[in-house]
Coordinates of C-alpha atoms in Angstrom, one line a residue:
M765 CA -0.1 0.3 0.0
R766 CA 1.3 3.2 -0.9
E767 CA 0.7 6.1 0.6
L768 CA -0.7 9.1 -1.0
Y769 CA -1.2 12.5 1.3
Q770 CA -3.6 15.2 0.5
V771 CA -2.8 19.0 0.8
V772 CA -5.1 21.3 2.6
E773 CA -4.3 25.0 3.2
V774 CA -5.1 25.7 6.7
G775 CA -6.5 28.6 9.2
P776 CA -7.7 30.3 12.2
A777 CA -10.1 27.6 12.8
W778 CA -7.2 24.8 12.1
Y779 CA -4.9 27.6 14.8
Q780 CA -8.0 27.2 17.5
E781 CA -8.2 23.2 17.3
N782 CA -4.4 22.6 17.2
I783 CA -4.7 24.1 21.0
P784 CA -6.5 20.8 22.3
C785 CA -7.1 21.8 25.7
Q786 CA -8.6 25.5 24.6
E787 CA -10.7 23.3 22.4
A788 CA -11.8 21.2 24.0
C789 CA -13.2 23.6 26.4
P790 CA -17.9 24.9 26.4
V791 CA -16.3 28.1 26.8
K792 CA -12.9 28.2 25.5
T793 CA -10.9 29.5 28.5
N794 CA -7.1 30.8 27.9
C795 CA -5.4 27.6 29.4
R796 CA -2.3 28.0 27.4
G797 CA -2.6 31.6 29.2
Y798 CA -3.5 31.0 32.5
L799 CA -1.2 28.4 32.5
N800 CA 2.3 30.2 30.7
L801 CA 1.0 33.1 34.4
A802 CA 1.6 30.7 36.5
A803 CA 4.3 29.7 36.1
A804 CA 5.4 32.9 35.4
G805 CA 4.5 33.1 39.9
E806 CA 2.2 35.2 37.8
F807 CA -1.3 32.7 40.3
E808 CA -3.8 36.4 40.5
K809 CA -3.7 36.7 36.8
G810 CA -3.7 33.8 35.9
W811 CA -7.1 33.1 38.3
E812 CA -8.4 36.8 36.6
L813 CA -7.8 35.3 32.8
A814 CA -9.1 32.0 33.6
L815 CA -12.2 33.4 35.4
D816 CA -13.1 35.5 32.5
P817 CA -15.3 33.8 29.9
N818 CA -16.3 31.4 32.5
P819 CA -17.8 33.7 35.3
M820 CA -18.7 30.7 37.3
A821 CA -15.1 28.6 37.6
S822 CA -15.6 27.2 40.2
I823 CA -18.8 26.2 40.8
C824 CA -20.6 22.4 39.0
V825 CA -23.1 20.8 37.7
G826 CA -26.2 22.5 38.0
A827 CA -28.9 25.6 37.5
G828 CA -27.3 27.2 39.0
C829 CA -24.3 27.6 36.5
A830 CA -26.7 28.1 33.5
G831 CA -29.0 30.8 34.9
L832 CA -26.0 33.1 36.9
S833 CA -23.4 33.1 34.0
A834 CA -26.8 33.8 31.0
A835 CA -27.1 36.9 33.5
S836 CA -23.6 38.3 33.7
D837 CA -23.2 38.0 30.7
L838 CA -26.7 40.2 29.8
S839 CA -25.8 42.6 32.2
K840 CA -22.3 43.0 30.0
L841 CA -24.0 44.0 27.1
G842 CA -26.6 46.4 29.2
F843 CA -29.8 44.5 30.1
G844 CA -31.2 44.8 33.5
V845 CA -31.3 41.6 34.8
T846 CA -33.3 39.5 38.0
V847 CA -32.0 35.9 39.2
Y848 CA -35.5 34.0 41.0
D849 CA -34.2 30.6 43.0
A850 CA -36.3 28.9 45.0
L851 CA -33.3 28.4 47.6
D852 CA -32.6 30.5 50.4
Q853 CA -28.8 30.4 48.9
A854 CA -27.7 30.8 44.9
G855 CA -25.2 28.5 42.7
G856 CA -28.2 25.4 42.2
T857 CA -27.5 22.1 42.8
T858 CA -23.8 23.3 43.7
L859 CA -24.5 23.0 46.9
A860 CA -27.5 20.0 46.1
G861 CA -25.7 17.7 44.9
V862 CA -21.4 18.8 45.1
P863 CA -19.7 18.1 48.3
P864 CA -18.6 20.3 50.4
F865 CA -15.4 18.6 50.6
R866 CA -14.6 19.1 46.8
L867 CA -15.8 22.4 46.2
P868 CA -15.3 24.7 49.6
R869 CA -18.8 27.0 50.0
E870 CA -17.0 30.1 50.6
V871 CA -15.7 30.1 46.4
I872 CA -19.4 29.3 45.7
D873 CA -20.4 32.4 47.5
R874 CA -16.9 34.7 46.4
D875 CA -18.4 33.7 42.7
I876 CA -21.3 34.7 42.7
A877 CA -21.2 37.5 44.7
G878 CA -19.1 38.7 42.0
I879 CA -22.0 37.9 38.9
V880 CA -24.1 40.1 41.7
N881 CA -22.2 43.3 41.7
E882 CA -22.2 43.1 38.1
N883 CA -26.5 44.7 38.7
V884 CA -28.0 41.6 39.2
D885 CA -30.8 40.8 41.1
L886 CA -30.5 37.9 43.1
R887 CA -33.9 37.2 44.4
L888 CA -33.5 33.9 46.7
S889 CA -36.3 31.5 48.3
T890 CA -38.9 33.0 45.1
Y891 CA -40.8 29.8 44.0
V892 CA -41.8 30.6 40.3
G893 CA -45.2 29.0 39.6
R894 CA -45.9 29.4 43.7
D895 CA -44.4 32.8 44.8
I896 CA -44.7 34.6 41.4
S897 CA -46.0 32.9 38.6
L898 CA -44.8 32.4 34.9
R899 CA -47.4 34.0 33.5
E900 CA -46.2 37.5 35.3
L901 CA -42.7 37.1 34.5
H902 CA -43.3 36.5 31.4
D903 CA -46.3 39.7 31.0
K904 CA -43.4 42.1 33.0
N905 CA -40.2 40.9 31.4
D906 CA -38.8 41.3 27.3
A907 CA -37.6 37.6 27.7
V908 CA -37.7 34.8 30.5
L909 CA -35.3 32.2 30.7
I910 CA -35.2 29.1 32.3
A911 CA -32.1 27.5 33.8
A912 CA -34.0 25.3 36.7
G913 CA -31.8 22.1 36.6
C914 CA -32.7 19.3 37.0
F915 CA -34.2 17.9 40.3
E916 CA -37.0 15.0 39.6
P917 CA -35.1 11.6 40.6
N918 CA -35.2 8.5 38.8
Y919 CA -36.4 5.0 40.1
I920 CA -35.2 1.8 39.0
G921 CA -38.1 0.4 39.5
I922 CA -39.0 -2.8 40.9
P923 CA -40.7 -4.5 44.1
G924 CA -39.9 -3.1 47.1
E925 CA -38.5 -0.1 45.7
E926 CA -40.5 1.8 48.0
S927 CA -39.2 0.0 51.1
E928 CA -37.7 2.9 54.5
G929 CA -34.3 3.2 53.7
V930 CA -34.1 3.3 50.2
M931 CA -33.1 7.3 49.3
A932 CA -32.3 9.3 45.5
G933 CA -28.8 9.6 45.8
I934 CA -30.1 13.3 44.8
V935 CA -32.2 14.1 47.5
F936 CA -29.8 12.4 50.5
L937 CA -27.0 14.9 49.1
E938 CA -29.0 17.6 48.7
R939 CA -30.1 16.7 52.8
A940 CA -26.4 15.9 54.0
Y941 CA -25.0 19.1 52.0
R942 CA -27.2 21.5 53.5
G943 CA -27.3 20.6 57.4
R944 CA -30.8 18.4 56.9
P945 CA -31.6 15.2 59.2
V946 CA -30.7 12.2 57.3
E947 CA -30.4 8.4 58.0
V948 CA -27.9 6.4 56.7
G949 CA -27.4 2.8 57.4
K950 CA -24.1 0.2 58.6
R951 CA -24.3 -1.0 55.2
V952 CA -25.5 0.6 52.0
I953 CA -25.4 0.5 48.5
I954 CA -25.0 3.1 45.4
L955 CA -27.4 1.9 42.5
G956 CA -25.5 3.3 39.4
S957 CA -22.3 4.3 37.9
G958 CA -22.2 8.2 37.5
Y959 CA -20.4 10.9 39.8
T960 CA -23.7 10.9 41.5
A961 CA -23.3 7.7 42.4
M962 CA -19.8 8.4 43.8
D963 CA -20.6 11.2 46.0
C964 CA -23.4 9.2 46.8
A965 CA -20.6 6.0 48.6
S966 CA -18.3 8.8 49.8
T967 CA -20.5 11.5 52.0
S968 CA -22.1 7.6 52.8
W969 CA -18.2 7.0 54.4
R970 CA -18.2 10.4 56.5
L971 CA -21.4 9.8 57.8
G972 CA -20.9 6.7 59.7
A973 CA -21.0 3.9 57.3
E974 CA -19.1 1.0 57.2
H975 CA -19.6 -0.9 54.0
M976 CA -20.9 0.3 51.3
Y977 CA -20.8 -0.9 47.0
V978 CA -21.3 1.1 43.8
I979 CA -22.9 -2.1 42.2
V980 CA -23.0 -1.6 38.7
R981 CA -24.8 -3.3 35.1
R982 CA -21.3 -2.9 32.7
S983 CA -17.9 -3.0 33.8
R984 CA -16.0 -1.1 34.7
E985 CA -14.7 0.5 31.3
E986 CA -17.5 0.4 30.0
M987 CA -18.1 3.5 33.3
V988 CA -18.3 7.6 32.6
V989 CA -16.0 8.1 35.2
D990 CA -13.0 8.9 34.8
E991 CA -10.2 6.8 36.9
E992 CA -9.1 9.7 39.3
E993 CA -12.9 9.6 40.5
L994 CA -12.9 5.5 40.5
G995 CA -8.7 5.6 42.2
E996 CA -10.4 8.2 44.6
T997 CA -13.5 6.3 46.0
E998 CA -11.5 3.4 46.2
R999 CA -9.5 4.3 48.4
E1000 CA -12.1 5.5 50.3
G1001 CA -12.5 1.6 50.9
I1002 CA -15.8 1.7 48.8
E1003 CA -15.7 -1.1 47.3
F1004 CA -17.4 -2.3 43.9
V1005 CA -19.4 -5.1 42.5
Y1006 CA -19.3 -4.5 38.4
L1007 CA -22.4 -6.9 35.7
A1008 CA -24.5 -7.1 38.0
S1009 CA -28.4 -5.6 37.6
P1010 CA -30.8 -5.5 40.8
T1011 CA -33.7 -7.2 40.6
E1012 CA -36.1 -6.5 43.9
V1013 CA -36.0 -4.5 47.1
L1014 CA -36.2 -6.6 50.8
A1015 CA -37.8 -5.5 53.7
D1016 CA -37.8 -6.7 57.0
P1017 CA -41.7 -7.6 58.6
N1018 CA -41.7 -3.4 59.3
G1019 CA -40.8 -2.3 55.3
R1020 CA -37.2 -1.2 56.3
V1021 CA -34.6 -2.4 53.6
R1022 CA -31.9 -6.0 54.2
G1023 CA -31.1 -6.4 51.1
V1024 CA -31.1 -6.1 47.9
V1025 CA -31.4 -9.2 45.6
F1026 CA -29.4 -9.0 42.5
I1027 CA -28.7 -11.1 38.6
R1028 CA -25.2 -11.6 37.4
N1029 CA -24.7 -9.6 33.4
K1030 CA -22.6 -10.3 30.4
L1031 CA -22.2 -7.6 27.7
G1032 CA -23.8 -8.1 25.0
D1033 CA -23.4 -6.9 20.9
P1034 CA -22.9 -2.9 20.2
D1035 CA -24.8 -1.0 19.2
E1036 CA -25.0 1.2 16.4
K1037 CA -22.5 3.6 18.7
G1038 CA -20.8 0.8 19.4
R1039 CA -22.0 0.4 23.4
R1040 CA -23.0 -2.6 24.9
S1041 CA -25.9 -3.6 26.4
P1042 CA -26.4 -5.5 30.0
V1043 CA -27.6 -8.6 28.9
A1044 CA -28.2 -10.6 32.4
I1045 CA -27.5 -14.7 32.9
P1046 CA -30.4 -16.8 34.2
G1047 CA -30.0 -18.6 37.4
T1048 CA -27.0 -16.4 39.4
E1049 CA -28.9 -14.2 41.7
F1050 CA -27.4 -13.8 45.0
E1051 CA -28.1 -10.8 47.9
I1052 CA -26.4 -8.6 49.7
P1053 CA -27.5 -7.3 52.8
C1054 CA -28.2 -3.9 54.0
D1055 CA -29.8 -1.0 55.7
T1056 CA -29.5 1.8 52.8
V1057 CA -30.0 1.6 49.4
L1058 CA -29.0 5.0 47.6
L1059 CA -31.0 5.3 43.9
A1060 CA -27.5 7.7 41.7
L1061 CA -29.8 6.8 38.4
G1062 CA -29.5 11.0 37.3
Q1063 CA -32.5 12.9 36.8
A1064 CA -34.9 15.3 35.0
P1065 CA -36.5 18.3 35.0
E1066 CA -39.7 18.8 36.8
T1067 CA -41.8 20.7 33.7
S1068 CA -45.3 20.0 34.6
W1069 CA -45.9 23.8 36.2
L1070 CA -45.2 24.8 33.0
S1071 CA -48.1 23.3 31.2
K1072 CA -50.7 25.1 33.9
E1073 CA -49.8 28.1 33.3
F1074 CA -49.0 28.1 29.2
P1075 CA -50.6 25.0 28.1
E1076 CA -49.2 25.2 24.8
F1077 CA -46.8 23.4 26.6
R1078 CA -45.8 20.0 25.6
V1079 CA -43.6 17.4 28.0
K1080 CA -41.4 14.9 25.7
R1081 CA -40.6 11.3 26.6
W1082 CA -37.8 12.7 29.5
R1083 CA -39.7 15.0 30.7
D1084 CA -38.3 17.4 28.9
I1085 CA -40.4 20.7 27.1
K1086 CA -39.4 21.1 22.7
V1087 CA -37.0 24.3 22.1
D1088 CA -35.3 25.0 19.5
P1089 CA -31.4 23.6 19.2
E1090 CA -30.0 26.7 18.0
T1091 CA -32.4 29.9 19.5
Y1092 CA -33.1 28.6 22.3
Q1093 CA -37.1 28.8 22.6
T1094 CA -39.8 26.9 23.1
V1095 CA -43.4 27.5 21.7
V1096 CA -44.1 30.0 24.0
P1097 CA -41.5 33.0 22.0
K1098 CA -40.4 34.7 24.9
I1099 CA -39.2 32.1 26.9
F1100 CA -35.9 30.0 26.5
I1101 CA -34.1 27.0 28.6
G1102 CA -31.4 26.3 28.9
G1103 CA -28.2 24.7 31.7
D1104 CA -29.3 21.3 32.5
Y1105 CA -32.6 21.9 32.2
R1106 CA -32.4 22.1 28.8
T1107 CA -30.3 19.4 28.6
A1108 CA -29.7 17.2 30.9
P1109 CA -27.0 16.6 33.8
T1110 CA -24.2 18.4 32.2
T1111 CA -20.7 19.1 33.9
I1112 CA -20.3 22.9 35.1
I1113 CA -18.2 23.8 31.8
E1114 CA -20.8 23.4 29.8
A1115 CA -23.4 24.2 33.0
V1116 CA -21.1 27.3 31.9
A1117 CA -21.0 27.2 28.0
D1118 CA -25.1 26.2 27.6
G1119 CA -26.0 29.4 29.6
R1120 CA -23.2 32.4 27.5
S1121 CA -25.4 30.8 24.3
A1122 CA -28.8 30.8 25.8
A1123 CA -27.5 34.2 26.5
Q1124 CA -26.5 35.9 23.5
Q1125 CA -29.5 34.2 22.0
I1126 CA -31.9 36.5 24.1
A1127 CA -30.1 39.1 23.0
R1128 CA -30.5 38.8 19.3
F1129 CA -34.1 37.3 20.3
L1130 CA -34.5 41.9 21.8
D1131 CA -32.3 43.0 18.0
V1132 CA -28.8 44.0 20.2
N1133 CA -25.7 43.5 18.4
A1134 CA -24.9 40.7 20.3
V1135 CA -21.5 39.4 19.8
S1136 CA -19.8 35.8 20.1
V1137 CA -18.3 35.4 23.2
N1138 CA -16.8 32.2 22.7
V1139 CA -15.2 32.5 19.4
P1140 CA -12.1 33.6 19.8
E1141 CA -10.5 35.1 16.4
Y1142 CA -6.1 34.4 16.0
H1143 CA -3.8 36.6 14.3
E1144 CA 0.0 35.7 14.4
V1145 CA 2.0 37.6 16.9
V1146 CA 5.6 36.4 16.7
T1147 CA 8.3 35.0 15.3
L1148 CA 10.9 33.2 16.7
R1149 CA 13.7 32.3 14.2
R1150 CA 17.4 30.7 14.2
S1151 CA 18.6 33.8 14.3
S1152 CA 17.4 34.8 17.9
T1153 CA 19.5 33.6 21.3
P1154 CA 17.6 30.8 22.7
D1155 CA 18.1 33.0 26.1
N1156 CA 15.3 35.0 23.6
I1157 CA 13.1 32.1 23.1
G1158 CA 13.2 30.7 26.2
M1159 CA 12.2 26.2 25.0
I1160 CA 15.7 25.5 24.9
S1161 CA 19.3 25.5 26.7
L1162 CA 22.4 24.2 24.9
E1163 CA 26.0 23.2 25.0
G1164 CA 28.4 24.6 23.1
E1165 CA 27.9 27.6 20.4
L1166 CA 29.2 24.9 17.2
A1167 CA 25.9 23.3 18.8
R1168 CA 23.8 26.3 16.2
V1169 CA 25.3 24.7 12.9
Y1170 CA 25.8 21.3 13.6
H1171 CA 24.0 17.9 13.2
N1172 CA 25.5 17.0 16.8
M1173 CA 24.2 18.9 18.2
S1174 CA 24.5 18.7 21.8
V1175 CA 20.9 20.1 22.5
D1176 CA 18.8 18.9 26.2
Y1177 CA 15.0 19.7 26.6
D1178 CA 13.5 19.9 29.3
R1179 CA 10.9 17.2 30.6
I1180 CA 8.6 18.2 33.2
P1181 CA 7.3 14.6 35.8
R1182 CA 4.0 15.4 35.9
Q1183 CA 3.1 17.4 39.5
E1184 CA 0.5 15.1 41.4
M1185 CA -1.6 17.2 43.6
P1186 CA -2.0 17.2 47.9
K1187 CA -4.6 14.7 49.0
L1188 CA -5.6 14.4 52.3
S1189 CA -5.5 10.7 53.8
K1190 CA -7.9 8.5 54.1
N1191 CA -7.9 8.4 57.5
D1192 CA -8.3 12.5 57.8
R1193 CA -11.5 12.4 55.0
R1194 CA -13.8 12.2 58.2
G1195 CA -15.3 15.6 57.9
L1196 CA -17.9 16.5 55.1
F1197 CA -16.5 19.8 54.9
L1198 CA -12.6 19.6 54.7
E1199 CA -11.6 19.2 51.2
I1200 CA -9.5 16.7 49.3
N1201 CA -7.8 18.2 47.1
Q1202 CA -5.0 20.1 49.2
G1203 CA -3.4 22.4 46.1
Y1204 CA -0.7 22.8 45.1
S1205 CA 2.8 24.7 46.5
E1206 CA 3.8 27.5 44.6
A1207 CA 7.0 25.9 43.7
Q1208 CA 4.3 22.6 42.4
A1209 CA 1.8 25.0 40.5
I1210 CA 5.3 26.8 38.9
A1211 CA 6.5 23.2 37.8
E1212 CA 2.9 22.1 37.0
S1213 CA 2.0 24.8 34.8
D1214 CA 5.8 24.6 33.2
R1215 CA 4.5 21.8 31.1
C1216 CA 2.2 23.6 28.7
L1217 CA 3.1 22.3 25.4
K1218 CA 2.4 26.6 24.0
C1219 CA 0.3 24.6 21.1
N1220 CA 0.0 28.0 19.7
F1221 CA 3.2 28.4 18.5
N1222 CA 3.2 26.7 15.0
I1223 CA 7.1 25.5 12.4
E1224 CA 5.9 27.4 9.5
I1225 CA 9.3 26.5 7.0
I1226 CA 9.6 29.2 3.8
G1227 CA 9.8 27.5 0.8
E1228 CA 12.4 30.6 -1.0
L1229 CA 15.2 29.2 2.1
C1230 CA 14.6 25.9 2.2
I1231 CA 17.4 23.3 0.6
I1232 CA 16.1 20.4 1.2
C1233 CA 19.2 19.5 4.0
G1234 CA 17.2 17.5 6.4
G1235 CA 18.7 18.2 9.6
C1236 CA 15.2 19.9 10.9
V1237 CA 13.9 16.1 9.6
D1238 CA 17.6 14.6 11.9
V1239 CA 17.0 16.3 14.9
C1240 CA 13.5 16.4 15.9
P1241 CA 13.0 13.7 18.7
M1242 CA 9.3 13.3 18.5
D1243 CA 9.2 12.5 15.2
V1244 CA 7.6 15.2 13.5
I1245 CA 8.9 16.2 10.4
H1246 CA 8.7 14.7 7.7
M1247 CA 9.9 15.0 3.3
V1248 CA 7.2 14.0 0.9
D1249 CA 8.1 13.7 -2.1
M1250 CA 6.1 15.4 -4.9
S1251 CA 4.6 11.9 -6.8
D1252 CA 2.9 10.9 -3.2
I1253 CA 0.8 14.2 -3.7
V1254 CA -2.5 14.5 -4.4
D1255 CA -3.3 17.7 -6.6
D1256 CA -7.5 18.2 -7.0
G1257 CA -6.7 22.2 -8.8
S1258 CA -8.0 23.1 -5.0
I1259 CA -4.1 24.5 -4.3
P1260 CA -2.7 26.1 -7.5
A1261 CA 1.0 25.4 -5.7
V1262 CA 0.6 22.6 -5.2
G1263 CA 0.6 21.8 -9.1
T1264 CA 3.0 24.7 -9.5
A1265 CA 5.7 22.4 -7.6
K1266 CA 4.5 18.8 -8.8
K1267 CA 6.6 20.4 -11.7
W1268 CA 9.9 20.7 -10.3
Q1269 CA 12.7 18.6 -10.9
N1270 CA 13.8 17.8 -7.2
G1271 CA 10.3 19.5 -5.3
V1272 CA 9.2 18.3 -1.6
A1273 CA 7.1 18.7 0.4
F1274 CA 6.7 18.5 4.2
F1275 CA 5.2 16.5 6.5
L1276 CA 3.9 18.4 9.7
D1277 CA 2.6 16.3 12.7
E1278 CA 2.2 19.0 14.9
T1279 CA 0.1 17.1 18.1
A1280 CA 3.3 14.9 18.2
C1281 CA 5.4 18.8 18.5
I1282 CA 7.0 19.9 21.9
R1283 CA 7.5 22.4 20.5
C1284 CA 11.7 22.5 21.6
A1285 CA 12.4 24.6 18.4
L1286 CA 15.8 22.4 18.3
C1287 CA 14.3 22.1 14.5
V1288 CA 14.1 25.8 13.8
I1289 CA 18.2 26.1 15.7
R1290 CA 19.4 23.1 13.5
C1291 CA 18.1 25.3 9.9
P1292 CA 21.5 26.5 7.8
T1293 CA 19.5 29.1 6.2
D1294 CA 17.0 30.4 8.9
A1295 CA 13.9 28.8 6.8
I1296 CA 11.9 27.3 9.5
T1297 CA 10.2 30.1 12.1
M1298 CA 8.2 28.6 15.1
N1299 CA 5.1 31.0 14.4
R1300 CA 3.2 31.9 17.9
Y1301 CA -0.9 32.5 17.0
G1302 CA -2.6 34.9 20.2
T1303 CA -6.0 34.6 21.0
V1304 CA -8.4 38.6 20.0
M1305 CA -11.7 37.8 21.8
P1306 CA -15.4 40.4 21.0
A1307 CA -15.6 42.7 23.3
V1308 CA -19.0 41.9 25.4
G1309 CA -20.9 45.4 24.9
N1310 CA -17.7 48.4 25.9
V1311 CA -16.1 45.3 28.0
L1312 CA -13.1 43.9 26.1
P1313 CA -12.1 40.6 27.9
K1314 CA -9.4 39.9 29.9
E1315 CA -8.8 37.0 27.5
S1316 CA -7.4 39.4 24.9
I1317 CA -6.0 42.1 27.4
D1318 CA -3.8 39.8 30.0
D1319 CA -2.5 38.2 26.1
E1320 CA 1.1 39.0 26.8
I1321 CA 1.2 41.1 24.0
H1322 CA 0.2 45.2 23.9
L1323 CA -3.1 46.1 21.8
D1324 CA -5.4 48.8 20.6
L1325 CA -9.1 49.0 22.1
T1326 CA -11.1 51.2 19.7
V1327 CA -14.1 50.6 22.4
A1328 CA -16.4 52.5 20.0
A1329 CA -15.9 49.5 17.0
K1330 CA -16.1 47.8 20.3
K1331 CA -13.7 44.9 19.0
A1332 CA -10.1 44.8 19.7
V1333 CA -7.3 46.0 17.5
R1334 CA -4.0 44.5 17.4
P1335 CA -1.5 45.2 14.9
L1336 CA 0.0 42.4 12.8
P1337 CA 3.8 42.1 13.0
Q1338 CA 5.6 41.6 8.8
Y1339 CA 8.4 39.6 7.9
D1340 CA 11.6 41.3 6.8
P1341 CA 11.6 41.4 3.3
H1342 CA 15.6 41.1 3.7
L1343 CA 15.3 37.7 4.8
A1344 CA 13.6 35.9 2.6
P1345 CA 13.5 37.8 -1.2
G1346 CA 9.8 36.8 -3.1
Y1347 CA 9.1 35.6 0.7
K1348 CA 4.6 35.6 -0.8
P1349 CA 2.3 34.5 2.4
L1350 CA -0.9 32.1 1.4
Q1351 CA -3.7 32.7 2.9
N1352 CA -3.1 30.5 5.5
G1353 CA 0.1 31.3 6.7
H1354 CA 2.2 29.5 5.2
T1355 CA 5.1 30.2 2.5
N1356 CA 5.6 28.5 -1.3
G1357 CA 8.0 30.3 -4.3
D1358 CA 8.7 29.4 -7.5
S1359 CA 12.6 29.4 -6.9
K1360 CA 15.1 25.3 -7.8
H1361 CA 15.1 25.3 -4.0
A1362 CA 11.7 25.4 -3.1
H1363 CA 9.0 23.6 -1.8
S1364 CA 5.5 22.8 -1.7
P1365 CA 3.6 23.8 1.8
D1366 CA 3.8 22.3 4.2
V1367 CA 1.1 18.8 4.4
N1368 CA -0.8 19.6 7.5
E1369 CA -3.6 16.5 6.8
K1370 CA -2.4 13.0 5.2
E1371 CA -5.1 10.5 3.8
L1372 CA -4.3 7.4 2.4
V1373 CA -5.3 5.6 -0.2
K1374 CA -5.0 1.9 -1.4
H1375 CA -3.7 1.1 -5.1

């Protein structure tokens, strides 16, 4: 099989996607930015930068995340915002479902205070649908966002489920975390395999349980909980039973739970999504004695109250409301739905992102020129060349001046091990309000932040200067750079430079595996003609109203802000034409040329074709 390569032109979208940590974040938090600040010891600035696109950076799953994030963005756009909450504290399910030993309550209070200070009117202990009608809110406001979270527990529907001592996990957690009376026995069974199940198990142990069993219908590999969470739960003495399903809850003569009957499972064939469903194995029933059963089987939104005031609302199969996925609008145009109430339970950052998206849709509905606060623009801001001194590069170290010229370069680069988060020992974890993660020391935080691979630095090759010596290929420690014969390049006519390069007698293309690059800059230093640059791409975030996000302000470079235009304008540097005569920038920032030593544009994507 012969490998053929398809050349693609890349632009800002590609560079954004090439920063995996930021691209994976629903609100596009500038991870590299706050890590670089932390590595420099600027922890406060790093915290502010991380907080900027995510006003509730420390708050976890729940409507509080979406509702308050939407309120924050809408207030920046000039709207007066009123937030109603049935609880006597803001934060939604962060108070009712997130353990204090994972998220201290003072952190929640601090983050909420930062939002309420933005002219957001917060009205607590107000149950919409009882204390104030949805109809009244609809009639007196320009728009209404319902971000009420998911508080209705799911049940399994087996005999004995109504026995005393059987409780929904979300109810158990809410009572425990808000200081309400809650009874837990010595032997606790938790049905479920998600994060709520882990919290139920850990909380039971902290409240005095001695034997905790988490029952999982599938195998460990199919669990959605990550290995770190599983490991921490196991360290607290919780036992996991895999491939088992409950069939009956057993009760004593007084109606109190005394055990649960299970049946063993095996995994069936994969479905269309590749997931294997559990299949019961006849004759494998077994019993586990217990005095408490917690059902961590997921939650759904409580939606019955909506149709009482607006009959046009229709509740779907999973008790959710039909919502336009693009506009977040319901069948009642002024009423929007967001957060977990729209998506089902998610994570902190997903709820925050959904709230911010809902705010944008509300602003558009009200005919306001709302900017997209989630999508940054990328521009080239710095170029590193071989002629740069190592001290200026700050990414490599050399042993001897000759290392900058010859193949036998005595070059080293930093290998920094991962810093493990200091945690409370098991013996010190009994209290509900003792945080498990103790935080890094200053030295640990700097070391861990310095491990960032700086994915916004990208190799580019100036064709006019390349002599195809192969030095960059030789010195690369991660096998990033590959020289590809032009006969192996597919020319579909979409990129004229490819057709031109195919006519060269000794033309080659370079295939760059950006996912393997560690940004050591050895190729930049090795190149004898200064043909390789490592360009840094920075972020320009659109302003929200007249407020420019810190994402742009603190991105390590200067910029001009035109307030009237409500956007950030950053001057872009120009290449020195004397360094690269005849240099012509392509639309994607890469280069090509037609000199006798030139090669085609970088190959950033390869496609295998069988012959």
